[in-house]
Amino acid sequence: MEIIKVGIYLEDSDFAELLAEGLSREYRGFQIYLLDGFDRSDEMDIVLASHPSGQPHVVEACTEVLSGEDVMYAEGDTTFRVFVYKDCPDLINDLLYIYFRLTGKICSYRGEGACKTVFFCSDCSGGAVTRLSIETGKAIEGVYGQKVLYVNLCAIDYSYDFVNHEEGNLLRLLYYLHNSVDFPINNFITEACEPDCLKTGIINSYTDEIDAELFHKLLARIEELGKYNYVLVDVGNHLNRANRELISNSDIAVMVVNETTVTGKAVSEEISRLRGSDKLISVSMEERDSYGNAALLISKKIVEDCKLEFEK
């Protein structure tokens, strides 16, 4: 998913905060920043401001209904203008259209995305990511009462050692997603376990086929169920290019870190650069050894961070 950095700089700071919360709750592709000036505007993809600055990506937030198109240029210049007192879905569509006009990139809006994605990974073998991610899922459900779906995208799925769930067919699932076949996603989920698990297989030879497009098709089908608050995705130490892209665009990433590896440092820096250091939870090999305590701390961080998705 394309992550769009949206800065909000409005005279009415109370409304700006409410707007930021509404936009971030409604569309998970926005990373919202509350600004107190144009000093950081160059870091943003779009800035919604009370007054234009002359920069193409600074959009004038109008408080009166515009005549003609809802998204339009101000007379005599190239400043985009939008009416901000409208429903969040409509405003999101306006901002995505402006983003397309500025960059040529098309980003789809699927409506409210209730599921938050949390990727678990490791920069070395023996990181026991699978057990840690399952224990974290249990903690999120048991302590916070939130519903979790566990997804294993490792070449060898060790989750069967910790959760009694049914084996599935990853290749068939990928075929359905790739060809946009209408199928009941419930058939690929085992619910008689804690947490619920997506049925893949003990040996998954096709995990390299899962790119950003296929994963977001899968996530869309899961979101349609309307029952899961979090999707925990376990990729182990399989840090290929596709998985690194997925990890970098997740809501939160949890990495079991061995500081001696170059790969771990590179992936951690990549996540921090694209999503912000606050979206990366690093767990040392020593901390990981106490699975229960580590899972409680991680679940607390995940749930508290996802309550407030925008940054001040």
mmCIF file of C-alpha atoms in Angstrom:
data_model
loop_
_atom_site.group_PDB
_atom_site.id
_atom_site.type_symbol
_atom_site.label_atom_id
_atom_site.label_comp_id
_atom_site.label_asym_id
_atom_site.label_seq_id
_atom_site.Cartn_x
_atom_site.Cartn_y
_atom_site.Cartn_z
ATOM 1 C CA MET A 1 0.000 0.000 0.000
ATOM 2 C CA GLU A 2 1.234 3.456 -0.876
ATOM 3 C CA ILE A 3 1.799 5.453 2.317
ATOM 4 C CA ILE A 4 0.978 9.133 1.790
ATOM 5 C CA LYS A 5 2.299 11.677 4.274
ATOM 6 C CA VAL A 6 -0.377 14.306 4.873
ATOM 7 C CA GLY A 7 0.370 17.413 6.917
ATOM 8 C CA ILE A 8 -2.476 19.430 8.459
ATOM 9 C CA TYR A 9 -1.865 23.101 9.254
ATOM 10 C CA LEU A 10 -5.121 24.846 10.117
ATOM 11 C CA GLU A 11 -5.964 27.965 12.088
ATOM 12 C CA ASP A 12 -8.548 25.989 14.057
ATOM 13 C CA SER A 13 -6.232 23.610 15.925
ATOM 14 C CA ASP A 14 -9.099 21.736 17.610
ATOM 15 C CA PHE A 15 -10.725 20.963 14.272
ATOM 16 C CA ALA A 16 -7.310 20.028 12.828
ATOM 17 C CA GLU A 17 -6.859 17.413 15.554
ATOM 18 C CA LEU A 18 -10.347 15.975 15.026
ATOM 19 C CA LEU A 19 -9.808 15.917 11.253
ATOM 20 C CA ALA A 20 -6.471 14.139 11.641
ATOM 21 C CA GLU A 21 -8.032 11.489 13.845
ATOM 22 C CA GLY A 22 -10.954 10.985 11.438
ATOM 23 C CA LEU A 23 -8.783 10.704 8.326
ATOM 24 C CA SER A 24 -6.300 8.323 9.925
ATOM 25 C CA ARG A 25 -9.094 6.114 11.269
ATOM 26 C CA GLU A 26 -10.899 6.022 7.931
ATOM 27 C CA TYR A 27 -7.962 5.458 5.564
ATOM 28 C CA ARG A 28 -4.918 3.461 6.615
ATOM 29 C CA GLY A 29 -2.865 4.706 3.659
ATOM 30 C CA PHE A 30 -2.449 8.164 5.226
ATOM 31 C CA GLN A 31 0.253 9.012 7.734
ATOM 32 C CA ILE A 32 -1.016 12.209 9.337
ATOM 33 C CA TYR A 33 1.100 14.992 10.853
ATOM 34 C CA LEU A 34 -0.229 18.011 12.739
ATOM 35 C CA LEU A 35 1.932 20.978 11.731
ATOM 36 C CA ASP A 36 2.389 24.387 13.319
ATOM 37 C CA GLY A 37 3.851 26.004 10.196
ATOM 38 C CA PHE A 38 5.300 25.304 6.761
ATOM 39 C CA ASP A 39 8.763 24.410 8.084
ATOM 40 C CA ARG A 40 8.207 20.684 7.503
ATOM 41 C CA SER A 41 6.047 20.996 4.406
ATOM 42 C CA ASP A 42 8.802 19.647 2.135
ATOM 43 C CA GLU A 43 8.670 16.360 4.049
ATOM 44 C CA MET A 44 4.979 15.913 3.204
ATOM 45 C CA ASP A 45 3.315 14.565 0.083
ATOM 46 C CA ILE A 46 0.287 16.817 0.686
ATOM 47 C CA VAL A 47 -0.285 19.661 3.136
ATOM 48 C CA LEU A 48 -3.829 20.744 3.966
ATOM 49 C CA ALA A 49 -3.525 24.372 5.092
ATOM 50 C CA SER A 50 -5.798 27.305 5.898
ATOM 51 C CA HIS A 51 -3.761 29.501 3.552
ATOM 52 C CA PRO A 52 -1.858 28.570 0.370
ATOM 53 C CA SER A 53 1.923 28.852 0.313
ATOM 54 C CA GLY A 54 2.539 28.736 -3.430
ATOM 55 C CA GLN A 55 3.832 25.174 -3.252
ATOM 56 C CA PRO A 56 1.926 22.777 -5.556
ATOM 57 C CA HIS A 57 1.388 20.146 -2.855
ATOM 58 C CA VAL A 58 -0.077 22.636 -0.355
ATOM 59 C CA VAL A 59 -3.874 22.388 -0.611
ATOM 60 C CA GLU A 60 -6.033 25.265 0.577
ATOM 61 C CA ALA A 61 -8.617 24.111 3.131
ATOM 62 C CA CYS A 62 -11.788 26.025 2.362
ATOM 63 C CA THR A 63 -14.539 26.423 4.946
ATOM 64 C CA GLU A 64 -17.155 27.450 2.391
ATOM 65 C CA VAL A 65 -18.652 25.221 -0.266
ATOM 66 C CA LEU A 66 -16.841 25.579 -3.581
ATOM 67 C CA SER A 67 -18.704 26.220 -6.789
ATOM 68 C CA GLY A 68 -18.168 23.750 -9.599
ATOM 69 C CA GLU A 69 -15.766 20.905 -8.868
ATOM 70 C CA ASP A 70 -15.100 20.022 -5.258
ATOM 71 C CA VAL A 71 -11.393 19.834 -6.040
ATOM 72 C CA MET A 72 -10.378 22.845 -8.104
ATOM 73 C CA TYR A 73 -7.696 25.405 -8.708
ATOM 74 C CA ALA A 74 -7.942 28.844 -7.162
ATOM 75 C CA GLU A 75 -8.475 31.481 -9.800
ATOM 76 C CA GLY A 76 -5.241 32.763 -11.318
ATOM 77 C CA ASP A 77 -2.891 30.174 -9.780
ATOM 78 C CA THR A 78 -2.327 26.426 -9.491
ATOM 79 C CA THR A 79 -3.310 25.936 -5.857
ATOM 80 C CA PHE A 80 -5.685 23.051 -5.196
ATOM 81 C CA ARG A 81 -8.640 23.848 -2.972
ATOM 82 C CA VAL A 82 -10.959 21.505 -1.068
ATOM 83 C CA PHE A 83 -13.994 22.022 1.140
ATOM 84 C CA VAL A 84 -12.981 20.474 4.475
ATOM 85 C CA TYR A 85 -16.377 20.337 6.192
ATOM 86 C CA LYS A 86 -17.457 17.173 4.421
ATOM 87 C CA ASP A 87 -17.567 13.494 5.294
ATOM 88 C CA CYS A 88 -14.136 11.928 5.696
ATOM 89 C CA PRO A 89 -14.596 9.400 2.830
ATOM 90 C CA ASP A 90 -15.357 12.248 0.412
ATOM 91 C CA LEU A 91 -12.406 14.298 1.626
ATOM 92 C CA ILE A 92 -10.140 11.260 1.328
ATOM 93 C CA ASN A 93 -11.198 10.791 -2.287
ATOM 94 C CA ASP A 94 -10.410 14.478 -2.948
ATOM 95 C CA LEU A 95 -6.939 14.151 -1.445
ATOM 96 C CA LEU A 96 -6.236 10.924 -3.360
ATOM 97 C CA TYR A 97 -7.266 12.681 -6.572
ATOM 98 C CA ILE A 98 -4.913 15.570 -5.788
ATOM 99 C CA TYR A 99 -2.130 13.072 -5.036
ATOM 100 C CA PHE A 100 -2.752 11.522 -8.444
ATOM 101 C CA ARG A 101 -2.598 14.932 -10.130
ATOM 102 C CA LEU A 102 0.685 15.685 -8.350
ATOM 103 C CA THR A 103 2.445 12.338 -8.791
ATOM 104 C CA GLY A 104 0.573 10.296 -11.401
ATOM 105 C CA LYS A 105 0.158 7.504 -8.806
ATOM 106 C CA ILE A 106 -3.248 5.929 -8.325
ATOM 107 C CA CYS A 107 -4.183 4.920 -4.775
ATOM 108 C CA SER A 108 -7.481 3.147 -4.188
ATOM 109 C CA TYR A 109 -9.680 3.816 -1.193
ATOM 110 C CA ARG A 110 -11.600 0.793 0.043
ATOM 111 C CA GLY A 111 -13.451 2.502 2.835
ATOM 112 C CA GLU A 112 -12.810 1.969 6.517
ATOM 113 C CA GLY A 113 -9.950 -0.435 7.163
ATOM 114 C CA ALA A 114 -10.592 -1.998 10.559
ATOM 115 C CA CYS A 115 -7.646 -4.405 10.434
ATOM 116 C CA LYS A 116 -4.229 -3.225 11.508
ATOM 117 C CA THR A 117 -1.329 -5.227 10.132
ATOM 118 C CA VAL A 118 1.570 -6.172 12.388
ATOM 119 C CA PHE A 119 4.516 -7.964 10.807
ATOM 120 C CA PHE A 120 6.782 -10.194 12.877
ATOM 121 C CA CYS A 121 10.235 -10.889 11.491
ATOM 122 C CA SER A 122 13.803 -11.683 12.466
ATOM 123 C CA ASP A 123 17.177 -10.872 10.996
ATOM 124 C CA CYS A 124 18.572 -14.326 11.820
ATOM 125 C CA SER A 125 17.549 -17.967 12.039
ATOM 126 C CA GLY A 126 16.491 -19.276 15.411
ATOM 127 C CA GLY A 127 14.645 -16.083 16.258
ATOM 128 C CA ALA A 128 11.528 -18.057 17.282
ATOM 129 C CA VAL A 129 9.355 -15.407 15.617
ATOM 130 C CA THR A 130 6.455 -17.812 15.185
ATOM 131 C CA ARG A 131 6.057 -18.559 18.875
ATOM 132 C CA LEU A 132 6.480 -14.883 19.798
ATOM 133 C CA SER A 133 3.837 -13.734 17.283
ATOM 134 C CA ILE A 134 1.320 -16.368 18.438
ATOM 135 C CA GLU A 135 1.892 -15.518 22.108
ATOM 136 C CA THR A 136 1.407 -11.832 21.243
ATOM 137 C CA GLY A 137 -1.861 -12.676 19.476
ATOM 138 C CA LYS A 138 -3.065 -14.534 22.557
ATOM 139 C CA ALA A 139 -2.126 -11.557 24.751
ATOM 140 C CA ILE A 140 -3.986 -9.080 22.529
ATOM 141 C CA GLU A 141 -7.113 -11.235 22.695
ATOM 142 C CA GLY A 142 -6.834 -12.221 26.359
ATOM 143 C CA VAL A 143 -5.804 -8.891 27.865
ATOM 144 C CA TYR A 144 -7.394 -6.347 25.527
ATOM 145 C CA GLY A 145 -10.344 -8.298 24.111
ATOM 146 C CA GLN A 146 -9.338 -7.544 20.518
ATOM 147 C CA LYS A 147 -9.801 -10.120 17.754
ATOM 148 C CA VAL A 148 -6.652 -11.380 16.013
ATOM 149 C CA LEU A 149 -5.981 -13.344 12.832
ATOM 150 C CA TYR A 150 -2.571 -15.028 12.548
ATOM 151 C CA VAL A 151 -1.051 -15.399 9.073
ATOM 152 C CA ASN A 152 2.108 -17.426 8.488
ATOM 153 C CA LEU A 153 4.023 -16.588 5.296
ATOM 154 C CA CYS A 154 7.137 -18.628 6.077
ATOM 155 C CA ALA A 155 8.439 -21.304 3.716
ATOM 156 C CA ILE A 156 8.094 -23.780 6.607
ATOM 157 C CA ASP A 157 5.187 -23.110 8.949
ATOM 158 C CA TYR A 158 6.114 -24.003 12.523
ATOM 159 C CA SER A 159 2.899 -22.576 13.954
ATOM 160 C CA TYR A 160 1.469 -26.110 14.029
ATOM 161 C CA ASP A 161 3.777 -26.746 17.001
ATOM 162 C CA PHE A 162 1.938 -24.090 19.038
ATOM 163 C CA VAL A 163 -1.599 -23.870 17.636
ATOM 164 C CA ASN A 164 -3.895 -26.721 16.657
ATOM 165 C CA HIS A 165 -5.190 -25.435 13.327
ATOM 166 C CA GLU A 166 -6.053 -27.063 10.035
ATOM 167 C CA GLU A 167 -3.652 -27.266 7.125
ATOM 168 C CA GLY A 168 -4.657 -25.371 3.996
ATOM 169 C CA ASN A 169 -3.570 -24.822 0.421
ATOM 170 C CA LEU A 170 -1.614 -21.607 -0.109
ATOM 171 C CA LEU A 171 -1.356 -22.140 -3.863
ATOM 172 C CA ARG A 172 -5.150 -22.291 -4.240
ATOM 173 C CA LEU A 173 -5.543 -19.153 -2.134
ATOM 174 C CA LEU A 174 -2.999 -17.305 -4.283
ATOM 175 C CA TYR A 175 -4.757 -18.484 -7.441
ATOM 176 C CA TYR A 176 -8.085 -17.095 -6.230
ATOM 177 C CA LEU A 177 -6.513 -13.768 -5.247
ATOM 178 C CA HIS A 178 -4.461 -13.407 -8.415
ATOM 179 C CA ASN A 179 -7.479 -14.050 -10.661
ATOM 180 C CA SER A 180 -9.884 -12.001 -8.507
ATOM 181 C CA VAL A 181 -12.097 -15.062 -8.017
ATOM 182 C CA ASP A 182 -15.023 -14.524 -5.664
ATOM 183 C CA PHE A 183 -14.527 -17.070 -2.886
ATOM 184 C CA PRO A 184 -15.467 -17.382 0.809
ATOM 185 C CA ILE A 185 -12.358 -16.371 2.736
ATOM 186 C CA ASN A 186 -13.814 -18.152 5.787
ATOM 187 C CA ASN A 187 -12.943 -21.448 4.115
ATOM 188 C CA PHE A 188 -9.270 -20.550 4.560
ATOM 189 C CA ILE A 189 -9.512 -19.646 8.248
ATOM 190 C CA THR A 190 -9.407 -21.956 11.269
ATOM 191 C CA GLU A 191 -11.476 -20.411 14.048
ATOM 192 C CA ALA A 192 -11.298 -23.232 16.624
ATOM 193 C CA CYS A 193 -7.974 -22.042 18.004
ATOM 194 C CA GLU A 194 -6.416 -19.052 19.721
ATOM 195 C CA PRO A 195 -5.786 -16.907 17.796
ATOM 196 C CA ASP A 196 -7.675 -17.658 14.559
ATOM 197 C CA CYS A 197 -5.270 -18.793 11.833
ATOM 198 C CA LEU A 198 -5.200 -18.480 8.073
ATOM 199 C CA LYS A 199 -4.835 -21.964 6.599
ATOM 200 C CA THR A 200 -1.688 -22.221 4.536
ATOM 201 C CA GLY A 201 0.443 -25.343 4.724
ATOM 202 C CA ILE A 202 3.333 -26.834 6.671
ATOM 203 C CA ILE A 203 5.494 -26.511 3.560
ATOM 204 C CA ASN A 204 4.779 -23.340 1.572
ATOM 205 C CA SER A 205 6.763 -23.279 -1.637
ATOM 206 C CA TYR A 206 4.946 -20.246 -3.026
ATOM 207 C CA THR A 207 5.516 -17.565 -0.385
ATOM 208 C CA ASP A 208 7.824 -15.709 -2.789
ATOM 209 C CA GLU A 209 4.791 -15.173 -5.045
ATOM 210 C CA ILE A 210 3.103 -12.912 -2.479
ATOM 211 C CA ASP A 211 3.789 -9.328 -3.486
ATOM 212 C CA ALA A 212 2.175 -6.113 -2.246
ATOM 213 C CA GLU A 213 -0.746 -6.394 -4.688
ATOM 214 C CA LEU A 214 -1.678 -9.941 -3.682
ATOM 215 C CA PHE A 215 -1.264 -9.225 0.009
ATOM 216 C CA HIS A 216 -3.569 -6.231 -0.106
ATOM 217 C CA LYS A 217 -6.147 -8.275 -2.010
ATOM 218 C CA LEU A 218 -5.930 -10.787 0.833
ATOM 219 C CA LEU A 219 -6.228 -8.037 3.433
ATOM 220 C CA ALA A 220 -9.281 -6.614 1.659
ATOM 221 C CA ARG A 221 -11.017 -9.996 1.837
ATOM 222 C CA ILE A 222 -10.174 -10.306 5.537
ATOM 223 C CA GLU A 223 -11.472 -6.787 6.214
ATOM 224 C CA GLU A 224 -14.752 -7.669 4.522
ATOM 225 C CA LEU A 225 -15.438 -10.091 7.382
ATOM 226 C CA GLY A 226 -15.514 -7.145 9.768
ATOM 227 C CA LYS A 227 -14.416 -9.246 12.750
ATOM 228 C CA TYR A 228 -10.650 -8.788 13.116
ATOM 229 C CA ASN A 229 -8.900 -5.873 14.778
ATOM 230 C CA TYR A 230 -5.378 -7.081 14.028
ATOM 231 C CA VAL A 231 -3.744 -9.283 11.420
ATOM 232 C CA LEU A 232 -0.420 -10.614 12.700
ATOM 233 C CA VAL A 233 1.805 -11.693 9.814
ATOM 234 C CA ASP A 234 4.761 -13.963 10.514
ATOM 235 C CA VAL A 235 7.514 -13.932 7.851
ATOM 236 C CA GLY A 236 10.278 -15.314 10.073
ATOM 237 C CA ASN A 237 13.713 -14.446 8.746
ATOM 238 C CA HIS A 238 12.528 -14.509 5.129
ATOM 239 C CA LEU A 239 13.491 -10.912 4.343
ATOM 240 C CA ASN A 240 13.291 -10.882 0.553
ATOM 241 C CA ARG A 241 12.432 -7.720 -1.351
ATOM 242 C CA ALA A 242 8.660 -8.369 -1.407
ATOM 243 C CA ASN A 243 8.504 -9.040 2.333
ATOM 244 C CA ARG A 244 10.639 -6.028 3.117
ATOM 245 C CA GLU A 245 8.191 -3.860 1.177
ATOM 246 C CA LEU A 246 5.256 -5.358 3.067
ATOM 247 C CA ILE A 247 7.018 -4.934 6.419
ATOM 248 C CA SER A 248 7.905 -1.314 5.669
ATOM 249 C CA ASN A 249 4.284 -0.482 4.831
ATOM 250 C CA SER A 250 2.707 -2.278 7.788
ATOM 251 C CA ASP A 251 1.078 -0.460 10.687
ATOM 252 C CA ILE A 252 3.692 -1.833 13.072
ATOM 253 C CA ALA A 253 6.692 -4.130 12.610
ATOM 254 C CA VAL A 254 8.152 -6.342 15.343
ATOM 255 C CA MET A 255 11.704 -7.532 14.737
ATOM 256 C CA VAL A 256 13.732 -10.004 16.764
ATOM 257 C CA VAL A 257 17.132 -8.433 16.415
ATOM 258 C CA ASN A 258 20.609 -9.878 16.423
ATOM 259 C CA GLU A 259 22.696 -6.713 16.311
ATOM 260 C CA THR A 260 25.603 -8.517 14.690
ATOM 261 C CA THR A 261 23.817 -8.979 11.366
ATOM 262 C CA VAL A 262 24.029 -6.441 8.559
ATOM 263 C CA THR A 263 20.592 -7.438 7.213
ATOM 264 C CA GLY A 264 18.833 -6.667 10.475
ATOM 265 C CA LYS A 265 20.355 -3.218 10.690
ATOM 266 C CA ALA A 266 19.473 -2.454 7.058
ATOM 267 C CA VAL A 267 15.847 -3.585 7.427
ATOM 268 C CA SER A 268 15.432 -1.699 10.719
ATOM 269 C CA GLU A 269 16.732 1.488 9.112
ATOM 270 C CA GLU A 270 14.424 0.961 6.125
ATOM 271 C CA ILE A 271 11.357 0.587 8.354
ATOM 272 C CA SER A 272 12.309 3.627 10.424
ATOM 273 C CA ARG A 273 12.856 5.726 7.303
ATOM 274 C CA LEU A 274 9.572 4.777 5.624
ATOM 275 C CA ARG A 275 7.247 4.472 8.621
ATOM 276 C CA GLY A 276 9.014 6.206 11.490
ATOM 277 C CA SER A 277 11.028 4.688 14.319
ATOM 278 C CA ASP A 278 7.924 4.577 16.543
ATOM 279 C CA LYS A 279 6.408 1.970 14.192
ATOM 280 C CA LEU A 280 9.266 -0.481 14.819
ATOM 281 C CA ILE A 281 9.394 -2.660 17.934
ATOM 282 C CA SER A 282 12.814 -4.257 18.361
ATOM 283 C CA VAL A 283 13.140 -7.331 20.557
ATOM 284 C CA SER A 284 16.590 -8.619 21.486
ATOM 285 C CA MET A 285 17.381 -12.325 21.439
ATOM 286 C CA GLU A 286 17.624 -12.229 25.252
ATOM 287 C CA GLU A 287 14.236 -10.517 25.690
ATOM 288 C CA ARG A 288 12.653 -13.021 23.347
ATOM 289 C CA ASP A 289 13.611 -15.922 25.639
ATOM 290 C CA SER A 290 10.835 -14.889 28.069
ATOM 291 C CA TYR A 291 7.992 -15.293 25.575
ATOM 292 C CA GLY A 292 5.143 -14.484 27.948
ATOM 293 C CA ASN A 293 6.632 -11.237 29.250
ATOM 294 C CA ALA A 294 7.799 -10.168 25.782
ATOM 295 C CA ALA A 295 4.346 -10.869 24.311
ATOM 296 C CA LEU A 296 2.628 -8.784 27.011
ATOM 297 C CA LEU A 297 4.947 -5.828 26.407
ATOM 298 C CA ILE A 298 4.592 -6.082 22.629
ATOM 299 C CA SER A 299 0.793 -6.377 22.771
ATOM 300 C CA LYS A 300 0.597 -3.305 25.008
ATOM 301 C CA LYS A 301 2.721 -1.309 22.573
ATOM 302 C CA ILE A 302 0.665 -2.470 19.561
ATOM 303 C CA VAL A 303 -2.761 -1.742 21.062
ATOM 304 C CA GLU A 304 -1.798 1.619 22.545
ATOM 305 C CA ASP A 305 -0.095 2.811 19.346
ATOM 306 C CA CYS A 306 -3.018 1.811 17.139
ATOM 307 C CA LYS A 307 -5.486 3.745 19.306
ATOM 308 C CA LEU A 308 -3.852 6.942 18.068
ATOM 309 C CA GLU A 309 -2.678 6.585 14.484
ATOM 310 C CA PHE A 310 -1.710 10.147 13.732
ATOM 311 C CA GLU A 311 1.412 11.905 14.924
ATOM 312 C CA LYS A 312 1.654 15.323 16.511
#
